[in-house]
XYZ file of C-alpha atoms in Angstrom:
437
model
C 0.747 -16.331 -2.683
C 1.775 -17.073 -6.649
C -1.498 -18.606 -8.362
C -1.175 -21.451 -10.435
C -2.143 -21.110 -14.195
C -5.389 -22.222 -16.044
C -4.953 -25.847 -17.055
C -1.907 -26.756 -14.352
C -2.979 -29.706 -12.513
C -2.337 -29.028 -8.399
C -1.256 -32.057 -7.556
C 1.524 -31.886 -10.191
C 2.247 -28.617 -8.862
C 2.587 -29.901 -5.262
C 4.817 -32.261 -6.419
C 7.124 -30.398 -8.812
C 9.521 -29.629 -5.766
C 10.120 -33.321 -4.551
C 10.177 -34.649 -8.064
C 13.025 -31.554 -9.461
C 15.508 -32.970 -6.810
C 15.599 -36.274 -7.956
C 18.783 -36.857 -10.019
C 19.010 -35.812 -13.736
C 19.847 -39.537 -14.822
C 16.910 -41.189 -13.960
C 14.865 -38.828 -16.331
C 15.241 -38.551 -20.216
C 13.259 -36.164 -22.501
C 10.584 -36.508 -20.197
C 7.620 -33.981 -20.977
C 6.166 -34.479 -17.424
C 9.827 -32.840 -16.094
C 10.030 -29.894 -18.730
C 6.428 -29.068 -17.650
C 7.309 -29.272 -13.719
C 10.368 -27.231 -14.486
C 8.065 -24.512 -16.395
C 5.467 -24.621 -13.690
C 8.372 -23.614 -11.033
C 9.586 -21.016 -13.061
C 6.348 -19.160 -13.647
C 5.629 -19.274 -9.762
C 8.958 -17.734 -9.171
C 8.158 -14.812 -11.643
C 4.839 -14.303 -10.432
C 6.135 -14.139 -6.759
C 8.838 -11.838 -7.874
C 6.894 -9.400 -9.808
C 4.765 -9.009 -7.056
C 7.408 -8.244 -4.727
C 9.067 -5.317 -6.247
C 5.451 -4.222 -6.939
C 4.956 -4.314 -3.099
C 8.229 -2.687 -1.760
C 10.894 -0.322 -2.961
C 13.347 -2.369 -4.890
C 16.007 -0.347 -3.778
C 15.953 -1.947 -0.419
C 15.072 -5.477 -1.344
C 16.949 -8.516 -0.810
C 16.977 -11.470 -2.757
C 19.301 -13.532 -1.054
C 21.535 -13.820 1.737
C 24.622 -13.428 -0.868
C 23.509 -9.921 -2.842
C 26.495 -8.191 -1.960
C 28.697 -10.847 -3.324
C 26.595 -11.430 -6.001
C 26.152 -7.866 -7.172
C 30.005 -7.165 -6.755
C 31.332 -10.122 -8.827
C 28.682 -9.446 -11.579
C 29.989 -5.759 -12.110
C 33.546 -7.037 -11.969
C 32.889 -9.436 -14.725
C 30.131 -6.944 -16.570
C 31.058 -3.620 -15.909
C 29.564 -1.978 -18.611
C 26.511 -4.055 -19.395
C 23.186 -2.128 -19.440
C 20.707 -4.099 -17.192
C 18.074 -1.734 -18.197
C 17.480 -3.186 -21.873
C 19.303 -6.536 -22.059
C 19.854 -7.901 -25.927
C 19.563 -11.657 -25.998
C 22.864 -11.910 -27.569
C 24.533 -10.280 -24.957
C 23.496 -13.462 -22.555
C 22.881 -16.357 -25.242
C 25.917 -15.785 -27.488
C 28.586 -18.315 -27.635
C 31.113 -15.958 -26.256
C 28.527 -14.381 -23.793
C 27.487 -17.938 -22.400
C 30.928 -18.847 -21.765
C 31.549 -15.621 -19.853
C 28.602 -16.048 -18.045
C 29.046 -19.685 -17.179
C 32.536 -18.821 -15.849
C 30.403 -16.076 -13.763
C 27.927 -18.754 -12.358
C 30.206 -21.428 -11.513
C 31.384 -19.164 -8.733
C 28.470 -19.588 -6.960
C 27.591 -23.145 -7.189
C 27.903 -23.948 -3.152
C 27.028 -20.405 -2.515
C 23.717 -19.743 -4.028
C 20.459 -22.294 -3.655
C 19.592 -23.919 -6.891
C 21.881 -21.463 -8.783
C 21.467 -22.999 -12.059
C 17.709 -23.493 -11.956
C 15.647 -22.356 -14.938
C 14.153 -18.755 -14.208
C 12.537 -16.263 -16.324
C 14.183 -13.046 -17.012
C 13.153 -9.635 -18.458
C 14.594 -8.407 -20.934
C 13.610 -4.884 -21.003
C 12.938 -3.960 -17.005
C 10.103 -1.121 -18.215
C 8.230 -4.152 -19.512
C 6.159 -6.781 -18.221
C 6.639 -10.421 -18.741
C 5.553 -10.714 -22.002
C 6.790 -13.434 -24.450
C 8.799 -11.328 -26.484
C 10.613 -9.677 -23.466
C 11.516 -12.863 -21.478
C 14.296 -15.393 -21.448
C 15.505 -18.177 -19.592
C 18.723 -18.019 -17.828
C 20.091 -20.010 -14.678
C 18.759 -18.316 -11.270
C 22.021 -16.844 -10.250
C 22.172 -14.959 -13.488
C 18.727 -13.901 -12.987
C 19.718 -12.925 -9.444
C 22.908 -10.811 -10.645
C 20.773 -8.922 -13.189
C 18.089 -8.015 -10.850
C 20.153 -6.884 -7.885
C 21.631 -5.091 -10.250
C 18.173 -3.397 -11.466
C 17.105 -2.982 -7.928
C 19.978 -1.374 -6.585
C 20.602 1.014 -9.526
C 16.997 2.067 -9.176
C 15.822 0.884 -12.582
C 12.997 -1.501 -10.803
C 10.679 1.608 -10.787
C 7.915 1.126 -8.265
C 5.982 3.548 -10.236
C 5.970 1.308 -13.308
C 5.963 -2.054 -11.572
C 2.641 -0.813 -9.707
C 1.038 -0.018 -13.668
C 1.495 -3.930 -14.718
C 0.171 -7.057 -13.132
C 1.289 -10.265 -13.973
C -2.198 -12.044 -13.689
C -3.047 -8.972 -15.893
C -5.952 -7.858 -13.116
C -7.310 -4.604 -13.941
C -6.858 -2.152 -11.108
C -10.096 -0.695 -9.372
C -10.113 2.379 -7.752
C -8.441 3.211 -4.410
C -11.140 3.567 -1.462
C -10.503 6.773 0.609
C -7.015 7.628 -1.519
C -5.545 10.679 -0.434
C -3.218 11.873 -2.971
C -3.234 11.983 -7.240
C -1.334 9.488 -8.317
C -1.167 6.876 -5.536
C -1.244 2.942 -6.703
C -4.630 1.648 -6.935
C -5.032 -1.456 -4.800
C -5.754 -4.558 -6.637
C -8.570 -6.750 -5.997
C -8.904 -9.022 -2.801
C -10.659 -11.899 -4.263
C -11.325 -13.064 -7.959
C -14.255 -15.613 -8.041
C -13.907 -17.328 -11.465
C -17.405 -18.535 -13.051
C -16.036 -20.140 -16.069
C -16.619 -19.160 -19.872
C -20.450 -18.846 -20.703
C -21.662 -21.007 -22.913
C -24.927 -18.702 -23.376
C -25.852 -15.170 -22.835
C -28.150 -16.248 -20.135
C -25.450 -15.953 -17.198
C -25.063 -12.270 -17.071
C -28.186 -11.646 -15.590
C -27.622 -14.003 -13.050
C -24.033 -12.944 -12.305
C -25.225 -9.396 -11.944
C -27.722 -10.503 -9.605
C -25.236 -12.102 -7.506
C -23.373 -8.868 -7.361
C -26.491 -6.997 -5.979
C -27.159 -9.569 -3.816
C -23.703 -9.934 -2.221
C -23.478 -6.096 -1.685
C -26.564 -6.217 -0.198
C -25.791 -9.204 2.284
C -22.419 -8.032 3.435
C -23.851 -4.742 4.775
C -24.697 -6.741 8.208
C -21.100 -8.469 8.258
C -18.168 -7.175 10.219
C -16.065 -6.667 7.325
C -18.779 -5.596 4.466
C -17.679 -5.518 0.955
C -16.375 -2.344 -0.894
C -16.997 -3.419 -4.035
C -17.937 -6.266 -6.432
C -17.531 -5.877 -9.909
C -18.050 -8.285 -12.865
C -14.935 -7.757 -15.053
C -15.672 -10.317 -17.839
C -17.711 -12.854 -18.371
C -14.803 -15.347 -16.720
C -14.848 -13.878 -13.053
C -15.904 -11.345 -10.302
C -13.450 -9.057 -8.622
C -14.051 -8.451 -4.802
C -13.034 -5.768 -2.720
C -13.351 -5.523 1.095
C -14.122 -2.473 3.390
C -10.621 -1.989 4.373
C -11.097 0.667 7.182
C -13.842 -2.033 8.459
C -11.382 -4.755 8.188
C -8.685 -2.821 10.073
C -10.835 -2.017 12.896
C -12.195 -5.458 13.454
C -8.852 -7.321 13.362
C -7.178 -4.174 15.459
C -9.614 -4.784 18.169
C -9.920 -8.603 18.627
C -5.887 -8.488 19.022
C -5.846 -5.419 21.372
C -8.879 -6.415 23.138
C -10.453 -3.866 25.532
C -8.885 -0.696 25.679
C -7.792 0.612 29.375
C -6.893 4.422 29.588
C -3.777 5.521 28.875
C -1.077 6.728 31.507
C -1.788 10.347 29.353
C -5.440 10.098 30.579
C -5.654 11.643 33.789
C -8.999 11.367 36.387
C -9.984 15.121 36.915
C -12.944 16.287 38.859
C -15.639 17.563 37.115
C -15.659 21.728 36.041
C -11.904 22.334 35.533
C -10.493 24.729 33.216
C -7.762 23.140 30.853
C -5.385 25.225 29.678
C -4.166 24.873 25.969
C -0.779 26.804 25.007
C 0.092 27.012 21.388
C 3.616 27.710 21.618
C 3.594 30.081 18.399
C 0.683 31.682 16.247
C 0.259 28.510 14.245
C -2.642 29.371 11.431
C -3.271 25.791 10.858
C -5.543 26.232 14.303
C -7.640 28.881 12.988
C -11.302 27.199 12.291
C -10.849 24.790 14.858
C -13.979 25.273 17.047
C -13.730 25.620 20.977
C -16.239 23.208 21.425
C -14.206 20.312 19.498
C -11.032 21.701 21.456
C -13.299 20.955 24.550
C -14.550 17.418 23.661
C -10.598 16.416 23.002
C -9.836 17.694 26.363
C -12.489 16.160 28.248
C -11.300 12.890 26.463
C -7.652 13.176 27.455
C -8.784 13.940 31.288
C -11.404 11.128 31.975
C -14.666 12.209 30.072
C -14.885 14.997 32.724
C -17.051 18.078 31.829
C -14.170 20.849 31.041
C -13.607 24.469 30.065
C -11.496 25.468 27.237
C -8.898 28.289 26.974
C -6.460 28.597 24.028
C -3.120 30.896 24.071
C -0.878 32.080 21.870
C 1.768 33.389 24.000
C 2.308 31.407 27.413
C -0.074 33.636 30.339
C 2.180 34.107 33.943
C -0.690 31.929 35.744
C 0.285 29.107 33.415
C 3.085 28.134 35.328
C 1.733 27.785 38.702
C -1.448 26.171 37.445
C -1.770 22.168 38.074
C -4.069 21.593 35.019
C -1.856 23.392 32.865
C -0.958 20.596 30.084
C 1.321 21.184 26.873
C 2.705 18.524 24.531
C 3.684 18.323 21.047
C 1.621 15.642 19.855
C -1.922 15.404 21.047
C -2.672 12.232 23.110
C -3.411 9.235 21.258
C -7.211 8.715 20.322
C -9.146 5.693 21.056
C -8.686 2.862 18.813
C -12.625 3.423 18.030
C -12.408 7.059 17.024
C -9.841 6.054 14.313
C -10.151 6.756 10.474
C -8.564 3.543 9.350
C -9.532 4.367 6.025
C -7.093 6.617 6.092
C -4.651 3.390 5.400
C -4.512 3.276 1.971
C -0.820 2.129 1.302
C -0.792 -1.408 -0.333
C 2.209 -2.150 1.980
C -0.156 -1.370 4.891
C -3.103 -3.835 3.669
C -0.159 -6.361 3.083
C 0.667 -6.034 7.102
C -2.972 -6.658 7.471
C -2.983 -10.123 5.887
C 0.297 -11.036 7.658
C -1.308 -10.100 11.247
C -4.300 -11.884 10.373
C -2.113 -15.117 9.295
C -0.228 -14.869 12.401
C -3.334 -14.762 14.860
C -4.917 -17.624 12.735
C -1.884 -19.608 13.619
C -1.719 -18.282 17.420
C -5.320 -19.522 17.985
C -4.387 -22.990 17.072
C -3.589 -24.882 20.955
C -0.427 -25.768 21.222
C 0.493 -29.197 22.046
C 0.960 -30.392 26.621
C 3.542 -32.621 27.769
C 1.825 -35.975 28.771
C 2.650 -37.254 31.994
C 5.353 -39.478 32.460
C 6.690 -38.354 28.761
C 10.031 -37.025 28.389
C 9.792 -35.089 25.527
C 7.426 -33.348 23.265
C 7.720 -32.164 19.789
C 6.256 -28.739 18.795
C 6.064 -27.804 15.260
C 6.864 -24.164 15.412
C 7.745 -24.112 11.341
C 4.746 -22.376 10.475
C 4.351 -19.939 13.177
C 7.780 -18.973 13.063
C 7.662 -18.273 8.882
C 4.742 -16.272 9.624
C 6.188 -14.077 12.129
C 9.505 -13.547 9.788
C 7.281 -12.458 7.182
C 5.216 -10.218 9.127
C 8.565 -8.841 10.572
C 10.013 -8.323 7.215
C 6.898 -6.599 5.674
C 6.879 -4.387 8.387
C 10.696 -3.188 8.214
C 10.113 -2.703 4.806
C 7.125 -0.370 5.619
C 8.558 1.423 8.378
C 11.748 2.186 6.153
C 9.505 3.423 3.461
C 6.606 5.485 4.636
C 7.163 8.356 7.319
C 4.668 7.615 10.682
C 5.460 10.691 12.450
C 4.862 13.908 10.486
C 5.204 17.608 11.037
C 2.559 17.911 14.072
C -0.251 19.317 12.255
C -3.670 19.225 13.414
C -4.897 17.939 10.063
C -2.412 15.180 9.634
C -2.805 13.779 12.887
C -5.706 11.589 11.776
C -3.058 9.799 9.773
C -0.072 9.605 12.519
C -2.618 7.928 14.445
C -4.158 5.120 12.293
C -0.236 4.557 11.527
C 0.680 4.441 15.546
C -2.149 2.003 16.118
C -0.803 0.039 12.983
C 2.316 -0.423 14.799
C 0.771 -1.010 17.984
C -0.911 -4.264 16.638
C 2.340 -5.088 14.987
C 4.191 -4.971 18.700
C 1.406 -6.807 20.135
C 1.557 -9.677 17.559
C 5.110 -10.187 17.910
C 4.969 -10.104 21.769
C 2.074 -12.859 21.671
C 4.207 -15.001 19.313
C 7.600 -14.686 21.848
C 5.393 -15.447 24.375
C 4.152 -18.773 22.819
C 7.614 -20.165 23.129
C 8.129 -18.905 26.677
C 10.517 -15.869 25.300
C 10.005 -12.123 26.742
C 10.303 -9.493 24.165
C 10.824 -5.525 24.505
C 7.694 -3.815 26.066
C 8.519 -0.994 23.905
C 9.498 -0.336 20.458
């Protein structure tokens, strides 16, 4: 969610959209209106930069008319270098004439086509005063769509800078070097201290928060004093995933792959080829895994690298490419350290907050009932959009190696929770969704 800057009246911000829809003839050079335009422009700037920092910009769709905007833009400006714009390229009299002709083609096509919007001149730099200029909305779309499609809004760079200038914190459970560090989940502003005695109180607050959170369902992973003005607080994301997923999915029944077996049977595990990745796996670990798959019975385990002749007729012979999915309580959700996965967690949380609100019932004798479904459907749309971007970017199923199974299982459970949420929202409106993805 976009953040309103310090010193901006929230009431004025909430009324900005409605006020700015009134005819221009009603206003003179009203400084209030100018400040409201600035608020809207800054909010759009923050939302857009957070968006290209969170997803692959190449697959980002800014409007329903991206294709037409991009093609028309390149027809009018085939040689314009959108990587580093020069202000004279867009503000000279000759350039203004060309841009005006381009913008007017989308007057009744793109919503708010001439709304004042902040544009970065150099796409490799942050939104700073010397790197920002004000342009009509459709001109912003043209340049940024070109940057996205031509691979100039590099995700690695966007992950290094922050509109709100929030210092990054260390990733929890990061698997790979160079993976984007997650930002803090909350910032608590305490104001500028008027005396030095505030620092000990802040340090005490940090210690007490960390101690108290140890008994919470979702404890804190860190709480740091980042400056004399605010604290940065991060949740234990593994606990957050587990708690929310358990709530959404409820008590887990045995899956179809977990077969009831009588005790004492021998389970033959056949490795189709000589695979060194199985070297070092202890037999008792495989026995525990096989026991889980066969209804928590005591089983013996034998491992073969070549298929023995007696296996073909053995009723207990079991072979698969991927192992059976582990139970929810056995999953290491600390492996879900992509920011896109954490964003999905927030989308899921919002959907279930709305799903728990009671739906209005038709009163006896009434012929009409009005249901405000807009908020829930918007939450579902946001969830599906984020999941689509995540699924197209992240490889959920990888080569079936034992050391990768934990990551695969965590991501499969994430998908199952998204599926469950979508089905529940559709069911709220009496719609039947697909029961498998």
